[in-house]
Coordinates of C-alpha atoms and ligand atoms in Angstrom, one line a residue:
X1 CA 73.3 115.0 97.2
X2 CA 73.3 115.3 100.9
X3 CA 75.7 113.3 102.6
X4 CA 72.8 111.0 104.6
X5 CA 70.8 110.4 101.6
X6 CA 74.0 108.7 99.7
X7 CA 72.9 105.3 99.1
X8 CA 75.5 102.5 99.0
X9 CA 76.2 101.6 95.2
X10 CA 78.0 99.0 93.0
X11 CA 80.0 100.1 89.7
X12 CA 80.0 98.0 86.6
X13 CA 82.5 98.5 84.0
X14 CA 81.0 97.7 80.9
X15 CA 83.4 96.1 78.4
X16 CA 80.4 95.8 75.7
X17 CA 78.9 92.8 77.2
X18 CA 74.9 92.1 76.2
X19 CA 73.6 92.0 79.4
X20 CA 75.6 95.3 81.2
X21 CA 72.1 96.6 82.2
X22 CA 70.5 93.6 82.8
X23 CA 73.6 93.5 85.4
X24 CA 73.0 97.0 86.8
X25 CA 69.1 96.1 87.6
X26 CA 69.5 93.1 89.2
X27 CA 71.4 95.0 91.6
X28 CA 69.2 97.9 92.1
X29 CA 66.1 95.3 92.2
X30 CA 68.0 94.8 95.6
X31 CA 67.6 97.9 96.5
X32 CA 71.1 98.8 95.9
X33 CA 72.4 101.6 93.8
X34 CA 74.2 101.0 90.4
X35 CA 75.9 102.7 87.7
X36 CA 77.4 101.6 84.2
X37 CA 80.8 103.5 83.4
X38 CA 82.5 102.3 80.2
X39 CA 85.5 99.5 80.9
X40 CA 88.2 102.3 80.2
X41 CA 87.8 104.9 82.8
X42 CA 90.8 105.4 85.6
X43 CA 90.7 104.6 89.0
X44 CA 89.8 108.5 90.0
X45 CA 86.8 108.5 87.8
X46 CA 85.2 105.5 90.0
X47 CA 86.5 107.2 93.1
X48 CA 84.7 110.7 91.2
X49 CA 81.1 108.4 91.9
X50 CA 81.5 108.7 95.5
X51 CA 79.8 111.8 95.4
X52 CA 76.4 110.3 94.6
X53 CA 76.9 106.4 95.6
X54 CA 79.3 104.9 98.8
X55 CA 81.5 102.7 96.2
X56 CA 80.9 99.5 97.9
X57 CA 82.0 96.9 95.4
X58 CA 82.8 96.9 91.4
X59 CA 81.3 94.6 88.8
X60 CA 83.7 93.8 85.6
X61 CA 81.0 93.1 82.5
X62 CA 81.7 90.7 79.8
X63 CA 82.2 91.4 76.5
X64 CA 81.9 90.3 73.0
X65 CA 86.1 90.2 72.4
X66 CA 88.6 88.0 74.1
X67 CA 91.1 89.0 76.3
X68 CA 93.8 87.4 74.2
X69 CA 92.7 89.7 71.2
X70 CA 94.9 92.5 70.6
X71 CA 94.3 95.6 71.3
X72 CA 91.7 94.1 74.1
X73 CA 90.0 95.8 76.9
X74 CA 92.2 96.2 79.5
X75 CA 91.0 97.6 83.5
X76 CA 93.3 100.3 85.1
X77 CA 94.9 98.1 87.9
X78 CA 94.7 100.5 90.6
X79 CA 90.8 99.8 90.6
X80 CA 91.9 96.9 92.0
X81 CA 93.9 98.6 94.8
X82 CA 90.6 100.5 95.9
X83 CA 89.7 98.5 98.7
X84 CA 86.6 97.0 97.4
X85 CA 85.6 93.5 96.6
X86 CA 85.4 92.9 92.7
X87 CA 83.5 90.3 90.6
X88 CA 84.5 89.8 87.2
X89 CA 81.8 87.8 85.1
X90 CA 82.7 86.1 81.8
X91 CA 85.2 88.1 79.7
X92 CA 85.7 89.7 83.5
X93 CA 86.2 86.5 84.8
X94 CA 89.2 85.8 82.5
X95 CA 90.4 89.6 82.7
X96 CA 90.9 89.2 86.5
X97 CA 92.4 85.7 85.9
X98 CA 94.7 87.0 83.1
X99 CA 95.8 90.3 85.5
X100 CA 96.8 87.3 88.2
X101 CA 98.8 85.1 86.2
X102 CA 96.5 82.2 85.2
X103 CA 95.9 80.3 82.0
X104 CA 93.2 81.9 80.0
X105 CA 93.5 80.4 76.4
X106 CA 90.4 79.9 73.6
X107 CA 88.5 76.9 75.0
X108 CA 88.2 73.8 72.8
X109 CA 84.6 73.9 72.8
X110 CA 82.9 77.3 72.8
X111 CA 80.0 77.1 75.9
X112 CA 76.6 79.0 74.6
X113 CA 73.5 79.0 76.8
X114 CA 72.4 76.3 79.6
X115 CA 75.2 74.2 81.1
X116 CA 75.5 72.3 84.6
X117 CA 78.2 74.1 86.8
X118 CA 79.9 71.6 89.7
X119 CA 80.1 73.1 92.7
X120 CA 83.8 72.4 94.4
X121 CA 83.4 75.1 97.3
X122 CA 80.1 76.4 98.0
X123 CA 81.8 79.1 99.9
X124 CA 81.9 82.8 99.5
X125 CA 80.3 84.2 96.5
X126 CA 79.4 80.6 95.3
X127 CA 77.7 80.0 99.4
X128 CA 74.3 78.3 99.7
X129 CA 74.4 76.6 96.3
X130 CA 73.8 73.2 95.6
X131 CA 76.3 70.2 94.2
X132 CA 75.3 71.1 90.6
X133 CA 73.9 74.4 89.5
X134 CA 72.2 75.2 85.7
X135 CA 74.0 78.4 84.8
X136 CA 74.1 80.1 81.6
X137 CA 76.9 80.2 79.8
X138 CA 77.9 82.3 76.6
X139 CA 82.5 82.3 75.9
X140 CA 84.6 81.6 74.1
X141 CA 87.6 81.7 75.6
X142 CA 88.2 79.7 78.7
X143 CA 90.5 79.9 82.3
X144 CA 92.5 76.7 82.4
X145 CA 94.6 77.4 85.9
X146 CA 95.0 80.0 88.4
X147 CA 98.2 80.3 91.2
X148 CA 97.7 78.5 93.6
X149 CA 96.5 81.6 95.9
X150 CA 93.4 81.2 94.6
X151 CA 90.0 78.9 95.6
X152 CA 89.0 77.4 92.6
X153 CA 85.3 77.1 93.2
X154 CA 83.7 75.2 90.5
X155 CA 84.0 73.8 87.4
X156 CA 82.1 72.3 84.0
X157 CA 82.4 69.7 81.5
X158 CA 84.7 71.7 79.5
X159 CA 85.5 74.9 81.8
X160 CA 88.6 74.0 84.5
X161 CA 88.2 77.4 86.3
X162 CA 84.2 78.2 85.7
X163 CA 84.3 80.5 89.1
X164 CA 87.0 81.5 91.7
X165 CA 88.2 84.0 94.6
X166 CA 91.0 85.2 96.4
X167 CA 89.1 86.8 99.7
X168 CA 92.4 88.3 100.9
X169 CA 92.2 90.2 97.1
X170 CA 89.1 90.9 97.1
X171 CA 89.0 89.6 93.9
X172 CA 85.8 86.9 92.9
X173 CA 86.0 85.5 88.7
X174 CA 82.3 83.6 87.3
X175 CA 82.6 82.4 84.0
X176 CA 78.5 82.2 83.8
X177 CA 75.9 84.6 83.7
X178 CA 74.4 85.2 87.1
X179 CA 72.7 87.9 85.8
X180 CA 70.4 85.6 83.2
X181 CA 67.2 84.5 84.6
X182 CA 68.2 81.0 83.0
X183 CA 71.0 80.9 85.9
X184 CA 68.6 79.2 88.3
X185 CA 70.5 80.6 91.5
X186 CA 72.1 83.8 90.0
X187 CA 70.1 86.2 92.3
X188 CA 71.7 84.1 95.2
X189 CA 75.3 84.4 93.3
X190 CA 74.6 88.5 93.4
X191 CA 73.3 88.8 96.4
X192 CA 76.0 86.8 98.0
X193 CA 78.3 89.2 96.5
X194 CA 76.5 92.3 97.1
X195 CA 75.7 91.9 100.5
X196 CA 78.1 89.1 102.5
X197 CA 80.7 90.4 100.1
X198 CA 80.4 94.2 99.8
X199 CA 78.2 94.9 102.8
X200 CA 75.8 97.1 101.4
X201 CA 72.7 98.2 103.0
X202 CA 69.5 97.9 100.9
X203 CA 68.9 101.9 101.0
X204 CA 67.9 103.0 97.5
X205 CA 64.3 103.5 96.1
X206 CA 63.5 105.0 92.8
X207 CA 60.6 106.7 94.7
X208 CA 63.4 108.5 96.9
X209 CA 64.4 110.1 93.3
X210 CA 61.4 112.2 93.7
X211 CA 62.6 114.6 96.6
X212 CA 66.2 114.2 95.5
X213 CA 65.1 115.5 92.0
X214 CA 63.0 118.5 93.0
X215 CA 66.0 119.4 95.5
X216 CA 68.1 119.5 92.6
X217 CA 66.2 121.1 89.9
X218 CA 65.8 123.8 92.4
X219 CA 69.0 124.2 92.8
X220 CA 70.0 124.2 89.4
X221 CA 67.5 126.3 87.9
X222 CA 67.5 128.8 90.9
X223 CA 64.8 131.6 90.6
X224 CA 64.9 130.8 86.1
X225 CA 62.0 129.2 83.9
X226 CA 62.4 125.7 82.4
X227 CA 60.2 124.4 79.3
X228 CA 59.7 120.6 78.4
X229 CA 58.3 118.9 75.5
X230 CA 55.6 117.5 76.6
X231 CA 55.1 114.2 74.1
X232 CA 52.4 112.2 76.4
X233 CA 55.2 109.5 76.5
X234 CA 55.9 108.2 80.1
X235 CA 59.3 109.4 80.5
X236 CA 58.2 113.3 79.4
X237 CA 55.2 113.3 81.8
X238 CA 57.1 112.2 84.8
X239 CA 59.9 114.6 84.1
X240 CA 57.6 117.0 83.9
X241 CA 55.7 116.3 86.9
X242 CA 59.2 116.6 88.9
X243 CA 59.8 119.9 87.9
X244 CA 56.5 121.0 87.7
X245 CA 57.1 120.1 91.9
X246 CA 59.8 122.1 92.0
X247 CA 59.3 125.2 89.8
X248 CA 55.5 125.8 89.9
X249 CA 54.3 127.9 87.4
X250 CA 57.8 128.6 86.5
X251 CA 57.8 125.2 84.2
X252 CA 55.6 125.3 80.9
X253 CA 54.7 122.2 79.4
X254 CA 54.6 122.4 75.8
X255 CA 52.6 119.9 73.8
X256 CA 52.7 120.2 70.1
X257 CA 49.6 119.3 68.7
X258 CA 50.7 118.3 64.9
X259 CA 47.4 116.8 64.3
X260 CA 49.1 113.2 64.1
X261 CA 48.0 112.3 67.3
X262 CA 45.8 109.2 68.1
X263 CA 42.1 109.5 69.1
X264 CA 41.6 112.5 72.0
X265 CA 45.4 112.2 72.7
X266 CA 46.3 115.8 73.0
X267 CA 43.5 116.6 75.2
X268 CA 43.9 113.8 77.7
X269 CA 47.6 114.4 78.0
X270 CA 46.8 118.1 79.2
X271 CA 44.1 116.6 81.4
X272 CA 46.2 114.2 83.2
X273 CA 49.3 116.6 83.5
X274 CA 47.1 119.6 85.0
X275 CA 45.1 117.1 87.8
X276 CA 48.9 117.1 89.1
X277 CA 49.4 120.9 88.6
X278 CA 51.5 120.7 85.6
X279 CA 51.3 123.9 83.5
X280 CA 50.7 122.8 80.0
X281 CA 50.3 124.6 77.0
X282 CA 48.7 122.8 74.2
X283 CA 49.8 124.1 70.4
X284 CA 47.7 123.7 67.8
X285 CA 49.8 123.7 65.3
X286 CA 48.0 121.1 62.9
X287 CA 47.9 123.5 60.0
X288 CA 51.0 124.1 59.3
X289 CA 52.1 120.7 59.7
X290 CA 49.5 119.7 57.5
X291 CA 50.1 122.4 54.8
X292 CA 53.9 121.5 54.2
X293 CA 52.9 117.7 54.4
X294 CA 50.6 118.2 51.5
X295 CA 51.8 116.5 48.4
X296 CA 54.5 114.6 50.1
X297 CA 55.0 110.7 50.3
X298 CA 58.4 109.9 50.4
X299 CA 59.0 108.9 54.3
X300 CA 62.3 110.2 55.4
X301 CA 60.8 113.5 53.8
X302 CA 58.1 113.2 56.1
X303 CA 60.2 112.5 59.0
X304 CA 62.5 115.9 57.9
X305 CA 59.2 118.1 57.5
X306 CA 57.6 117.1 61.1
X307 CA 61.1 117.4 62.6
X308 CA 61.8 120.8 61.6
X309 CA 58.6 122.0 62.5
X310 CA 58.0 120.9 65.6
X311 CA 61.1 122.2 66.1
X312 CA 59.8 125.7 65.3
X313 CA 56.6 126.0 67.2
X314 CA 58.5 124.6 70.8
X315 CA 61.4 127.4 69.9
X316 CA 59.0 129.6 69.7
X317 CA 57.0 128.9 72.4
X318 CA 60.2 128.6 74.7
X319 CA 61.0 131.7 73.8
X320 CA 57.9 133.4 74.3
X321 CA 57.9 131.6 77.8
X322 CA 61.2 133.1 78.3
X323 CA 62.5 129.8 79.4
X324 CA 66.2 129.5 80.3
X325 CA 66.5 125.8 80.7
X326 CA 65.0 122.8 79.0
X327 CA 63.7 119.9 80.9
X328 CA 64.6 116.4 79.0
X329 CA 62.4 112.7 80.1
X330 CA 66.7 111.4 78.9
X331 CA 66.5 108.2 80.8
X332 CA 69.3 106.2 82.2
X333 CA 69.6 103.7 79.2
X334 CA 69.5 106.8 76.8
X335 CA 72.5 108.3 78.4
X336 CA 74.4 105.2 78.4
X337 CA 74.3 104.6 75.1
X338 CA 74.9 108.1 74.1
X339 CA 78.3 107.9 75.7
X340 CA 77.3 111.0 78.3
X341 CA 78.5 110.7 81.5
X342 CA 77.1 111.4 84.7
X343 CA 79.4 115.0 85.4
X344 CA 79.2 115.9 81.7
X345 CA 77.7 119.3 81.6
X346 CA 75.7 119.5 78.5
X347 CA 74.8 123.4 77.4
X348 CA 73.5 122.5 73.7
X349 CA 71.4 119.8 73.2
X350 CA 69.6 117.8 70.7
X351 CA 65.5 117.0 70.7
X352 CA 65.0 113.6 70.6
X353 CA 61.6 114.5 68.4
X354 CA 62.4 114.2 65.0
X355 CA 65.9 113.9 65.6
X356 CA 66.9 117.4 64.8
X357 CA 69.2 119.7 67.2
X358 CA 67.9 122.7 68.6
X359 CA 69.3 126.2 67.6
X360 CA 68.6 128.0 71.1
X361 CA 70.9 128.0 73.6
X362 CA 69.7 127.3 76.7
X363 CA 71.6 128.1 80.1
X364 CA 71.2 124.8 80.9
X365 CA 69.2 120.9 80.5
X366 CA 67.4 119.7 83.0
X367 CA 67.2 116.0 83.1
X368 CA 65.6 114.5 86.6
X369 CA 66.1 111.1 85.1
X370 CA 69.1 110.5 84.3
X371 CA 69.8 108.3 86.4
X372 CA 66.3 105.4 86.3
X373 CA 65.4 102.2 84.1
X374 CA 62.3 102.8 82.8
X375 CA 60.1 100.7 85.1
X376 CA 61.5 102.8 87.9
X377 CA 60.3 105.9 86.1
X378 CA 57.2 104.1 86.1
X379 CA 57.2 103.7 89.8
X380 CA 57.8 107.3 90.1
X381 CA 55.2 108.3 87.8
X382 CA 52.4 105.9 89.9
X383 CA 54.2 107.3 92.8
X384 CA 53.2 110.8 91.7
X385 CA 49.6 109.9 90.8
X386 CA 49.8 110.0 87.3
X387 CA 46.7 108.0 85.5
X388 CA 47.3 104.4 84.3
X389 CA 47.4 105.1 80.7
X390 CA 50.0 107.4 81.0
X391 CA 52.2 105.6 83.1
X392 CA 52.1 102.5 81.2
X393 CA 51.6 104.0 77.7
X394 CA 53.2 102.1 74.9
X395 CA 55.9 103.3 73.0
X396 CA 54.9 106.3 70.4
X397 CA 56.7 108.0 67.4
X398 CA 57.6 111.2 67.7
X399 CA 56.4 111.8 63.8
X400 CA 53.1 110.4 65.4
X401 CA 50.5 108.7 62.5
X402 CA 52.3 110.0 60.2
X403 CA 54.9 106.6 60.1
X404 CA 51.6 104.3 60.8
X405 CA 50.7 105.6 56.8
X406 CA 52.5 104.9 53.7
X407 CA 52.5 107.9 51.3
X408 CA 50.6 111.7 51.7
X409 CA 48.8 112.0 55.0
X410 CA 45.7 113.5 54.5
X411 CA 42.8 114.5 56.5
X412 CA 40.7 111.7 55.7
X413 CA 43.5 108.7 56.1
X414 CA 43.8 110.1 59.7
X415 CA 40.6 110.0 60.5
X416 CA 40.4 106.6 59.1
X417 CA 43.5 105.3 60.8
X418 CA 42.4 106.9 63.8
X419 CA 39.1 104.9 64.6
X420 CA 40.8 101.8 63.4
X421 CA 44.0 102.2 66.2
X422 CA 40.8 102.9 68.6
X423 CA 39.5 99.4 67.6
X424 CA 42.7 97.6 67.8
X425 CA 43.7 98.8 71.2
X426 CA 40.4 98.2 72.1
X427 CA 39.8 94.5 71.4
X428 CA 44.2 93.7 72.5
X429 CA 43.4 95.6 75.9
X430 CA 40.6 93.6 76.6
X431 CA 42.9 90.5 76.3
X432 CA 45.7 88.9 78.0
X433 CA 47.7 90.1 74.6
X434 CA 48.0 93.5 76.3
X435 CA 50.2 92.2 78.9
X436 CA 52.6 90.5 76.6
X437 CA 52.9 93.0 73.5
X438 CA 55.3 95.7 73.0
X439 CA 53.2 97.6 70.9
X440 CA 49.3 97.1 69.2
X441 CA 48.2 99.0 66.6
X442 CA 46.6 100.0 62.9
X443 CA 48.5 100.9 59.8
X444 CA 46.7 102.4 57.1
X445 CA 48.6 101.0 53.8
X446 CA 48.7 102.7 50.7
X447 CA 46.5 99.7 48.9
X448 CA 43.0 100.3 47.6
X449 CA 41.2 96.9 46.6
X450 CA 37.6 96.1 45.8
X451 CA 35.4 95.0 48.4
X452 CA 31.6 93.9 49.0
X453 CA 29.8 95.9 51.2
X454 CA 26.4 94.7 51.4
X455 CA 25.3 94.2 47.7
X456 CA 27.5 96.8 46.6
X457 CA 30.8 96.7 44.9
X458 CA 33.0 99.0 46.9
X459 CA 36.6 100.1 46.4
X460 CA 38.6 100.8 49.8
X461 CA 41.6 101.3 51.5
X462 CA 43.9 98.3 53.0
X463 CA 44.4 98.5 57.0
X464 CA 47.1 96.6 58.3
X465 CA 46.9 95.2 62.0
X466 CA 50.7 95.1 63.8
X467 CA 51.2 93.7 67.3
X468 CA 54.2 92.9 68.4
X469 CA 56.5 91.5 71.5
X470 CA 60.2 92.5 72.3
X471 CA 62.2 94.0 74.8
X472 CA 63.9 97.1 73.8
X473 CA 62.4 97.8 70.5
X474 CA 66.0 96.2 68.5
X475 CA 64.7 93.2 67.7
X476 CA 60.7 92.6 67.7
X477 CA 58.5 89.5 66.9
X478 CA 55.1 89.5 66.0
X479 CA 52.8 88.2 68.0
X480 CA 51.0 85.0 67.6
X481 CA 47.8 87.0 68.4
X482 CA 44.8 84.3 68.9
X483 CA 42.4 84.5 65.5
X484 CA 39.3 85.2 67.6
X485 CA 41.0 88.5 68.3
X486 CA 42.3 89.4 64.8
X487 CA 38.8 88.7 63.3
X488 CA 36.9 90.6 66.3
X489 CA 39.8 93.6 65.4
X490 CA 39.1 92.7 61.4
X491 CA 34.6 92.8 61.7
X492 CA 34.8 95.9 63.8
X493 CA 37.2 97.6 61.3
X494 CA 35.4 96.7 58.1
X495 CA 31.9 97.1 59.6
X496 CA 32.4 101.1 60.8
X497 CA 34.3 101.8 58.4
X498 CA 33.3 102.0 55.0
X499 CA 36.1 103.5 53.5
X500 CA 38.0 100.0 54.8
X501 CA 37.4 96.6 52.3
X502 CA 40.6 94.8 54.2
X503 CA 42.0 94.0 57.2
X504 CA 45.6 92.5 56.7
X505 CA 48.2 91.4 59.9
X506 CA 51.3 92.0 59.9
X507 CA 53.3 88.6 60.2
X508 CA 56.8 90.2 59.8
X509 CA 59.4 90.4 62.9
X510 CA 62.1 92.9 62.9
X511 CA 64.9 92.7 61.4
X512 CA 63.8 92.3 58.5
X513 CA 61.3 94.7 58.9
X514 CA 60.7 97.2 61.4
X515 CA 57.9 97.6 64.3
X516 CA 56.8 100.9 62.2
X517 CA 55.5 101.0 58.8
X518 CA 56.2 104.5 56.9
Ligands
XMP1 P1 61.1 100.9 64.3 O1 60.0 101.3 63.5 O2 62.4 101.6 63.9 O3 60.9 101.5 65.8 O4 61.3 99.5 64.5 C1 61.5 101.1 67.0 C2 60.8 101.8 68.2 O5 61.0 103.2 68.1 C3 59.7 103.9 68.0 N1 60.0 105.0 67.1 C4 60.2 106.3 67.5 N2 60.1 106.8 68.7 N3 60.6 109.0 67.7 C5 60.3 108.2 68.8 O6 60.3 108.8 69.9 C6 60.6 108.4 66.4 O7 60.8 109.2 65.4 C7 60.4 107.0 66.3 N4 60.3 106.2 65.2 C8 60.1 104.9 65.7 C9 58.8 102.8 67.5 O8 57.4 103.1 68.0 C10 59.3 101.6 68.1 O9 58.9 101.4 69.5

């Protein structure tokens, strides 16, 4: 990165605490840079991030453990010695206490969720807030004392030390979650910190990652070819679009066409990628994913069989392309949790379709966004005129329709499942329900019941109707979707098509089920 366009940054070590990204998007909803890096790493690995952010302050996570436990979490105490500000929250909070001396024993009551914090000095981090603040709370463990060096700047019913700081240090402890939308005033806490604290300037926009990205993809793929596999998901098309910038025609898109798309899918995927000059080449390779699907119901099998052969047809292709890098939509959150860090070089790579690795070697992966949360890949993608749909197109399965259908997918259960997912989205996107669910759309089970259809006795198939809300796709609820909706959705189903005698919803959230039904 070119030394003008480093933005200043905060670094939060994550000691396993729930709401570590929460944490690092609060801060770059500021417009300030962040980046996770797990608890453990040394001092010179947070110096290392100077060569992509100015290091203007360091964040301490909290964590599921206690500091008391052995074996705990423990922070290299030369980060301390860096010369920037640092904030421990929660299991932080009593780390940094601990590393100074103070009394940090399990509390007698354990605080979970809203609490009143009293304010003893609104001052530093704690400036602006009132007399009594609702903060969220979730330890166990609690700081009884500190030495006297330290401002002790609040307190709660049960807490002694709920938040403190040592401005000559540098060092800043908060026992609740600032983080937490339930913290009424927790933006003000952070931006207390990030900006009278640490003094950094608000100079980082996801739509900056645009340049920076095609800058660096040309520089890393030189005069070579890249290849991508193009799903129609958001994180895909926007990756693709980046490169497409920077390599031209020297980028092919490939989009496997395994015939377990939804309605027109395939084609408006190539549409919308080649209105912004994205090379895509569309495979129809339906046949042969439909030849070794024949016969087969069991749904991990399924799974294996669509794996390894989408597997096979992008190979190929890459290889007829004569591509010497592959392009990857990995997103920050992805490469978090896969434990890769920002320097690690990766040469052999795994495909995210299926699941399966990838037996070519490439000379390299591409991955312009590494670094970005989701809705800032979204930005980009709007940024880089990408349609609606695609930007803010909801979550799909690799294995496609194929896990929307219990046992052998056939010709004619796609079809069927097909114009019933058109309905659904239909009548939810015509609704406020669009707005609030995850994910809308049909299952076809693998229950035939009679029906009446007309005066006639008729013997159909079973469609079940799943909407659902969550966050990240762990957890899931389903949605309390109005009736008017579900029997609109349940008429138009039954009355076009008459291979359909019931429309079932799916009241289950996940766990115990999952959002997918295969
Ligand atoms: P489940 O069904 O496990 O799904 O609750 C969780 C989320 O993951 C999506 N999903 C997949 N995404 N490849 C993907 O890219 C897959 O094989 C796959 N299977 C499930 C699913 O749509 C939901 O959002």
């Amino acid at each position: 990165m070119s030394p003008d366009l480093i933005p200043d940054g905060i670094v939060i070590l994550d000691f396993g605490g729930q709401y570590c990204h929460l944490i690092a998007r609060r801060i770059r909803e500021m417009k300030v840079y962040s980046e996770i890096l797990p608890s453990e790493v040394s001092v010179d690995e947070v110096r290392e991030l100077g060569k992509t952010m100015r290091v203007r302050g360091v964040i301490l996570s909290g964590s599921p453990s206690s500091v008391n436990a052995k074996n705990s979490l423990r922070l290299d105490e030369r980060i301390l010695e860096l010369g920037v500000p640092v904030l421990g929250l929660c299991y932080g909070h009593q780390l940094l206490a601990q590393m100074n001396k103070g009394d940090v024993r399990k509390g007698e009551f354990k605080e979970y969720g809203g609490r009143t914090a009293y304010i003893d000095r609104a001052e530093n981090i704690l400036e602006g807030m009132e007399m009594e603040e609702p903060v969220w709370m979730s330890h166990g463990d609690t700081v009884y004392s500190l030495p006297k060096c330290f401002q002790i700047l609040a307190h709660t019913d049960s807490a002694p030390v709920a938040a403190f700081s040592d401005p000559e240090k540098g060092i800043y402890g908060l026992q609740w979650h600032p983080e937490v939308k339930h913290t009424i005033h927790g933006d003000r806490v952070l931006n207390n910190f990030v900006f009278g604290i640490c003094k950094c300037q608000q100079n980082w926009y996801p739509a900056d990652a645009v340049e920076e990205g095609i800058k660096a993809v040309k520089a890393q793929v030189g005069g070579g070819k890249a290849v991508i596999a193009l799903s129609g998901g958001v994180d895909s098309s926007v990756a693709a679009a980046i490169v497409g910038k920077a390599l031209g025609d020297r980028i092919m898109a490939v989009h496997v066409d395994h015939g377990l798309m939804r309605m027109e899918e395939s084609s408006q995927v190539k549409e919308a990628m080649e209105r912004i000059g994205v090379n895509v080449k569309v495979v129809d390779a339906k046949d042969r994913f439909m030849m070794r699907l024949r016969g087969v119901t069991d749904p991990e099998e399924k799974r294996k069989i669509i794996g390894e052969e989408f597997i096979r047809v992008f190979e190929k292709e890459a290889r007829l392309f004569g591509a010497e890098y592959l392009v990857q939509g990995t997103i920050y959150p992805d490469r978090i949790e896969s434990g890769t860090t920002r320097h690690a070089d990766t040469i052999k790579t795994h495909h995210n379709v299926g699941g399966l690795p990838l037996h070519m070697d490439f000379k390299g992966v591409v991955e312009p966004l590494r670094d970005l949360y989701k809705d800032e890949v979204r930005a980009l993608g709007t940024k880089m005129g990408l349609p609606r749909e695609l930007v803010w197109r909801q979550p799909f399965p690799g294995p496609g329709l194929a896990v929307r259908m219990v046992g052998e997918v056939t010709e004619e259960k796609l079809d069927a499942l097909r114009k019933a997912d058109v309905i659904v989205t239909e009548e939810v996107e015509k609704s406020e329900l669009a707005s609030t669910s995850w994910q809308y759309f049909a299952i076809l089970t693998d229950t035939k019941s009679t029906g009446v259809k007309g005066d006639e006795r008729a013997y159909g198939w079973t469609v079940a109707v799943r909407i659902v809300e969550s966050v990240d796709a762990m957890t899931a609820n389903f949605s309390k979707a109005p009736w008017e909706i579900l029997e609109r959705i349940s008429n138009r189903i039954t009355n076009s098509l008459p291979q359909v005698t019931r429309v079932v919803y799916d009241i289950t959230n996940k766990p115990p089920s999952t959002i997918e039904w295969e």
